[in-house]
mmCIF file of C-alpha atoms in Angstrom:
data_model
loop_
_atom_site.group_PDB
_atom_site.id
_atom_site.type_symbol
_atom_site.label_atom_id
_atom_site.label_comp_id
_atom_site.label_asym_id
_atom_site.label_seq_id
_atom_site.Cartn_x
_atom_site.Cartn_y
_atom_site.Cartn_z
ATOM 1 C CA ALA A 284 131.633 38.247 122.301
ATOM 2 C CA TYR A 285 130.525 34.713 121.425
ATOM 3 C CA ILE A 286 133.063 34.497 118.586
ATOM 4 C CA LYS A 287 135.745 35.771 120.983
ATOM 5 C CA THR A 288 134.956 32.926 123.412
ATOM 6 C CA LEU A 289 135.315 30.429 120.537
ATOM 7 C CA ALA A 290 138.661 31.953 119.558
ATOM 8 C CA ASP A 291 139.908 31.821 123.145
ATOM 9 C CA ARG A 292 138.893 28.163 123.373
ATOM 10 C CA TYR A 293 140.053 26.822 120.008
ATOM 11 C CA ASN A 294 142.883 29.031 118.724
ATOM 12 C CA THR A 295 146.256 27.287 118.874
ATOM 13 C CA ALA A 296 148.432 29.731 116.873
ATOM 14 C CA GLY A 297 150.658 31.626 119.298
ATOM 15 C CA THR A 298 149.973 29.265 122.183
ATOM 16 C CA VAL A 299 152.522 27.010 123.917
ATOM 17 C CA ARG A 300 152.248 23.361 122.882
ATOM 18 C CA THR A 301 154.178 20.238 123.907
ATOM 19 C CA PHE A 302 156.021 18.464 121.101
ATOM 20 C CA ARG A 303 157.559 14.981 121.254
ATOM 21 C CA THR A 304 160.830 15.106 119.297
ATOM 22 C CA ALA A 305 162.288 12.438 117.021
ATOM 23 C CA THR A 306 164.715 11.553 119.816
ATOM 24 C CA GLY A 307 161.919 11.138 122.362
ATOM 25 C CA ARG A 308 162.191 14.400 124.304
ATOM 26 C CA ASP A 309 159.161 16.536 125.195
ATOM 27 C CA VAL A 310 159.761 20.225 124.436
ATOM 28 C CA GLU A 311 157.531 23.277 124.563
ATOM 29 C CA VAL A 312 157.029 25.219 121.330
ATOM 30 C CA ALA A 313 155.038 28.321 120.417
ATOM 31 C CA GLY A 314 154.739 30.251 117.190
ATOM 32 C CA PRO A 315 152.458 31.450 114.406
ATOM 33 C CA TYR A 316 151.605 27.973 113.057
ATOM 34 C CA GLY A 317 148.168 26.659 114.019
ATOM 35 C CA TRP A 318 144.481 27.461 114.128
ATOM 36 C CA LYS A 319 143.300 31.051 114.388
ATOM 37 C CA LEU A 320 139.713 32.167 113.886
ATOM 38 C CA ASP A 321 139.143 35.130 111.603
ATOM 39 C CA GLU A 322 136.947 36.817 114.218
ATOM 40 C CA ALA A 323 135.685 39.689 112.035
ATOM 41 C CA ALA A 324 134.804 37.470 109.062
ATOM 42 C CA GLU A 325 133.242 34.835 111.291
ATOM 43 C CA THR A 326 131.133 37.419 113.126
ATOM 44 C CA ASP A 327 129.769 38.721 109.810
ATOM 45 C CA ALA A 328 129.126 35.179 108.554
ATOM 46 C CA LEU A 329 127.320 34.176 111.734
ATOM 47 C CA ILE A 330 125.085 37.271 111.644
ATOM 48 C CA GLY A 331 124.218 36.438 108.037
ATOM 49 C CA MET A 332 123.395 32.867 109.009
ATOM 50 C CA ILE A 333 121.174 33.998 111.901
ATOM 51 C CA ARG A 334 119.251 36.307 109.543
ATOM 52 C CA THR A 335 118.232 33.348 107.351
ATOM 53 C CA GLY A 336 116.313 31.921 110.291
ATOM 54 C CA GLN A 337 117.575 28.446 109.392
ATOM 55 C CA SER A 338 119.450 26.060 111.676
ATOM 56 C CA GLN A 339 122.795 25.309 110.025
ATOM 57 C CA SER A 340 126.122 23.609 110.664
ATOM 58 C CA ARG A 341 129.226 25.245 109.273
ATOM 59 C CA GLU A 342 133.003 25.289 109.572
ATOM 60 C CA PRO A 343 134.236 28.650 110.950
ATOM 61 C CA GLN A 344 136.367 30.996 108.864
ATOM 62 C CA TYR A 345 140.039 30.873 109.846
ATOM 63 C CA ALA A 346 142.892 33.347 109.443
ATOM 64 C CA SER A 347 145.279 30.378 109.680
ATOM 65 C CA GLN A 348 144.876 26.628 109.996
ATOM 66 C CA GLY A 349 146.736 23.669 111.435
ATOM 67 C CA ALA A 350 146.974 20.185 109.955
ATOM 68 C CA VAL A 351 144.509 18.717 112.449
ATOM 69 C CA HIS A 352 142.356 19.995 115.313
ATOM 70 C CA GLY A 353 143.600 19.511 118.871
ATOM 71 C CA ALA A 354 146.676 20.290 120.935
ATOM 72 C CA GLN A 355 149.057 18.569 118.495
ATOM 73 C CA ASP A 356 147.765 20.536 115.532
ATOM 74 C CA TRP A 357 150.865 19.917 113.369
ATOM 75 C CA GLY A 358 149.596 16.412 112.607
ATOM 76 C CA THR A 359 151.914 13.589 111.545
ATOM 77 C CA THR A 360 153.892 15.189 108.680
ATOM 78 C CA TYR A 361 156.386 17.938 109.511
ATOM 79 C CA VAL A 362 160.025 19.051 109.581
ATOM 80 C CA GLU A 363 161.787 19.430 112.916
ATOM 81 C CA VAL A 364 165.023 21.294 113.583
ATOM 82 C CA ASP A 365 166.882 20.228 116.742
ATOM 83 C CA LEU A 366 168.891 23.377 117.503
ATOM 84 C CA THR A 367 170.802 21.717 120.355
ATOM 85 C CA GLY A 368 171.549 18.500 118.486
ATOM 86 C CA GLN A 369 172.128 20.380 115.184
ATOM 87 C CA HIS A 370 170.055 17.887 113.247
ATOM 88 C CA VAL A 371 166.996 18.102 110.969
ATOM 89 C CA TYR A 372 164.337 15.377 110.700
ATOM 90 C CA MET A 373 161.502 14.966 108.213
ATOM 91 C CA THR A 374 158.576 12.988 109.596
ATOM 92 C CA LYS A 375 155.927 11.761 107.163
ATOM 93 C CA ASP A 376 152.750 10.033 108.365
ATOM 94 C CA GLY A 377 154.299 9.562 111.797
ATOM 95 C CA ALA A 378 157.612 8.021 110.716
ATOM 96 C CA VAL A 379 161.016 9.680 110.244
ATOM 97 C CA VAL A 380 161.771 9.321 106.525
ATOM 98 C CA TRP A 381 164.761 11.676 106.184
ATOM 99 C CA ASP A 382 167.367 13.257 108.465
ATOM 100 C CA ALA A 383 170.640 15.145 108.172
ATOM 101 C CA PRO A 384 173.079 17.171 110.307
ATOM 102 C CA CYS A 385 172.783 20.941 109.994
ATOM 103 C CA VAL A 386 174.386 24.236 110.991
ATOM 104 C CA THR A 387 172.045 26.907 112.383
ATOM 105 C CA GLY A 388 172.494 30.544 113.427
ATOM 106 C CA ASN A 389 175.809 31.784 114.827
ATOM 107 C CA LEU A 390 175.343 32.130 118.597
ATOM 108 C CA SER A 391 178.518 34.206 119.080
ATOM 109 C CA LYS A 392 177.111 36.918 116.789
ATOM 110 C CA ASP A 393 173.517 36.748 118.108
ATOM 111 C CA TYR A 394 172.260 35.284 114.846
ATOM 112 C CA ASP A 395 170.651 32.353 116.650
ATOM 113 C CA THR A 396 167.828 30.571 114.809
ATOM 114 C CA PRO A 397 164.626 31.287 116.807
ATOM 115 C CA PRO A 398 162.767 28.313 118.262
ATOM 116 C CA GLY A 399 159.077 27.974 117.463
ATOM 117 C CA ILE A 400 156.557 26.362 115.143
ATOM 118 C CA PHE A 401 156.115 27.958 111.725
ATOM 119 C CA PRO A 402 154.366 27.182 108.419
ATOM 120 C CA LEU A 403 156.696 26.709 105.429
ATOM 121 C CA THR A 404 156.231 29.896 103.388
ATOM 122 C CA TYR A 405 157.078 28.393 99.978
ATOM 123 C CA LYS A 406 159.890 26.506 98.262
ATOM 124 C CA GLU A 407 162.037 27.680 95.360
ATOM 125 C CA ARG A 408 164.948 26.471 93.215
ATOM 126 C CA ASP A 409 168.112 28.475 92.448
ATOM 127 C CA ARG A 410 167.905 31.534 94.662
ATOM 128 C CA VAL A 411 170.564 34.078 95.692
ATOM 129 C CA LEU A 412 170.255 34.837 99.416
ATOM 130 C CA ARG A 413 171.366 38.348 100.309
ATOM 131 C CA GLY A 414 172.174 40.095 103.562
ATOM 132 C CA ALA A 415 171.422 43.716 104.420
ATOM 133 C CA LYS A 416 172.176 46.302 101.751
ATOM 134 C CA ARG A 417 175.134 48.557 102.524
ATOM 135 C CA ALA A 418 175.300 52.299 101.815
ATOM 136 C CA ASP A 419 177.435 51.668 98.711
ATOM 137 C CA GLY A 420 174.776 49.396 97.206
ATOM 138 C CA THR A 421 176.550 46.099 97.908
ATOM 139 C CA TYR A 422 175.206 43.424 100.231
ATOM 140 C CA GLU A 423 176.638 42.015 103.471
ATOM 141 C CA TYR A 424 176.675 38.634 101.750
ATOM 142 C CA GLU A 425 175.343 36.986 98.599
ATOM 143 C CA SER A 426 174.968 33.217 98.716
ATOM 144 C CA PRO A 427 173.577 31.278 95.726
ATOM 145 C CA VAL A 428 171.642 28.184 96.818
ATOM 146 C CA SER A 429 170.004 25.448 94.756
ATOM 147 C CA TYR A 430 167.141 24.742 97.179
ATOM 148 C CA TRP A 431 165.420 27.427 99.274
ATOM 149 C CA MET A 432 162.671 26.663 101.828
ATOM 150 C CA PRO A 433 161.863 29.724 104.017
ATOM 151 C CA PHE A 434 159.629 29.396 107.087
ATOM 152 C CA ASN A 435 160.289 32.377 109.398
ATOM 153 C CA GLY A 436 160.708 35.608 107.454
ATOM 154 C CA GLY A 437 164.163 35.445 105.860
ATOM 155 C CA ILE A 438 165.084 32.276 107.756
ATOM 156 C CA GLY A 439 164.850 29.010 105.886
ATOM 157 C CA LEU A 440 166.284 25.590 105.105
ATOM 158 C CA HIS A 441 168.798 25.432 102.252
ATOM 159 C CA ASP A 442 171.861 23.685 100.877
ATOM 160 C CA ALA A 443 175.254 25.165 101.838
ATOM 161 C CA ASN A 444 177.977 24.038 99.445
ATOM 162 C CA TRP A 445 180.503 26.366 101.109
ATOM 163 C CA ARG A 446 180.579 24.162 104.211
ATOM 164 C CA SER A 447 182.653 20.986 104.438
ATOM 165 C CA SER A 448 181.086 19.754 107.686
ATOM 166 C CA PHE A 449 177.745 19.947 109.512
ATOM 167 C CA GLY A 450 176.434 19.245 113.001
ATOM 168 C CA GLY A 451 178.332 19.353 116.289
ATOM 169 C CA GLU A 452 179.128 22.773 117.748
ATOM 170 C CA ILE A 453 179.962 24.652 114.525
ATOM 171 C CA TYR A 454 176.914 26.906 115.001
ATOM 172 C CA LYS A 455 178.261 28.364 118.250
ATOM 173 C CA THR A 456 181.086 30.303 116.584
ATOM 174 C CA SER A 457 180.790 29.719 112.833
ATOM 175 C CA GLY A 458 177.063 29.387 112.281
ATOM 176 C CA SER A 459 174.787 30.961 109.703
ATOM 177 C CA HIS A 460 172.960 34.317 109.739
ATOM 178 C CA GLY A 461 169.962 32.408 111.109
ATOM 179 C CA CYS A 462 169.200 29.949 108.317
ATOM 180 C CA VAL A 463 169.379 26.178 108.606
ATOM 181 C CA ASN A 464 172.365 25.085 106.466
ATOM 182 C CA LEU A 465 172.168 21.524 105.122
ATOM 183 C CA PRO A 466 174.536 19.174 103.231
ATOM 184 C CA PRO A 467 174.001 19.657 99.462
ATOM 185 C CA SER A 468 173.735 15.909 98.839
ATOM 186 C CA ALA A 469 170.878 15.540 101.334
ATOM 187 C CA VAL A 470 168.701 18.510 100.366
ATOM 188 C CA PRO A 471 167.049 17.356 97.087
ATOM 189 C CA ALA A 472 165.165 14.527 98.846
ATOM 190 C CA LEU A 473 163.861 16.905 101.524
ATOM 191 C CA TYR A 474 162.871 19.509 98.922
ATOM 192 C CA GLU A 475 160.724 16.946 97.102
ATOM 193 C CA MET A 476 158.760 16.111 100.261
ATOM 194 C CA VAL A 477 158.053 19.547 101.745
ATOM 195 C CA TYR A 478 155.157 21.774 100.676
ATOM 196 C CA LYS A 479 153.801 25.247 101.382
ATOM 197 C CA GLY A 480 152.183 25.410 104.826
ATOM 198 C CA MET A 481 153.966 22.336 106.197
ATOM 199 C CA PRO A 482 154.852 22.767 109.905
ATOM 200 C CA VAL A 483 158.513 23.459 110.653
ATOM 201 C CA ILE A 484 159.238 22.950 114.357
ATOM 202 C CA CYS A 485 162.458 24.430 115.824
ATOM 203 C CA TYR A 486 163.508 23.765 119.415
ATOM 204 C CA TYR A 487 166.496 23.688 121.773
#
């Protein structure tokens, strides 16, 4: 019960947080990124500590962690995806160091890119992105990309050399299957800066 009260007080993963965007707006975001106590592991660890009879200080065991403690647990280095403005920003140590127009999920086909705050899953070079497999063994689509940075299941940031323009209202009728399409010339610089676990913040 004590560990549960700690989790209720300090967990941020899944909670609604206020984020100040690169353009100065305050938006509310929620999602799996953030602090979450591993309640079972921490309970066992605390019982073990009590049995030693020694007074101790320790950091709890977490199922997931944020960059810093507190309400703004994403820290000062993160990627943000402005779904309304169709623009991506990379902020490093509190300053925007990279930005580019993008095309996100196709609203007319209900492929919209979900808002939220997510940890970058990994990054990978030269990947073929595939849609659902059809009965005949082929795929709905197969798109080779040079830079792949997933953050929400099969949704990620990547170059899109099949597009001639980015930004504006393209996403409303000719958007992606949910991914964040970026200009090929801009992606290498972003790829170099991101890392596994980095917060990716999507908002309307």
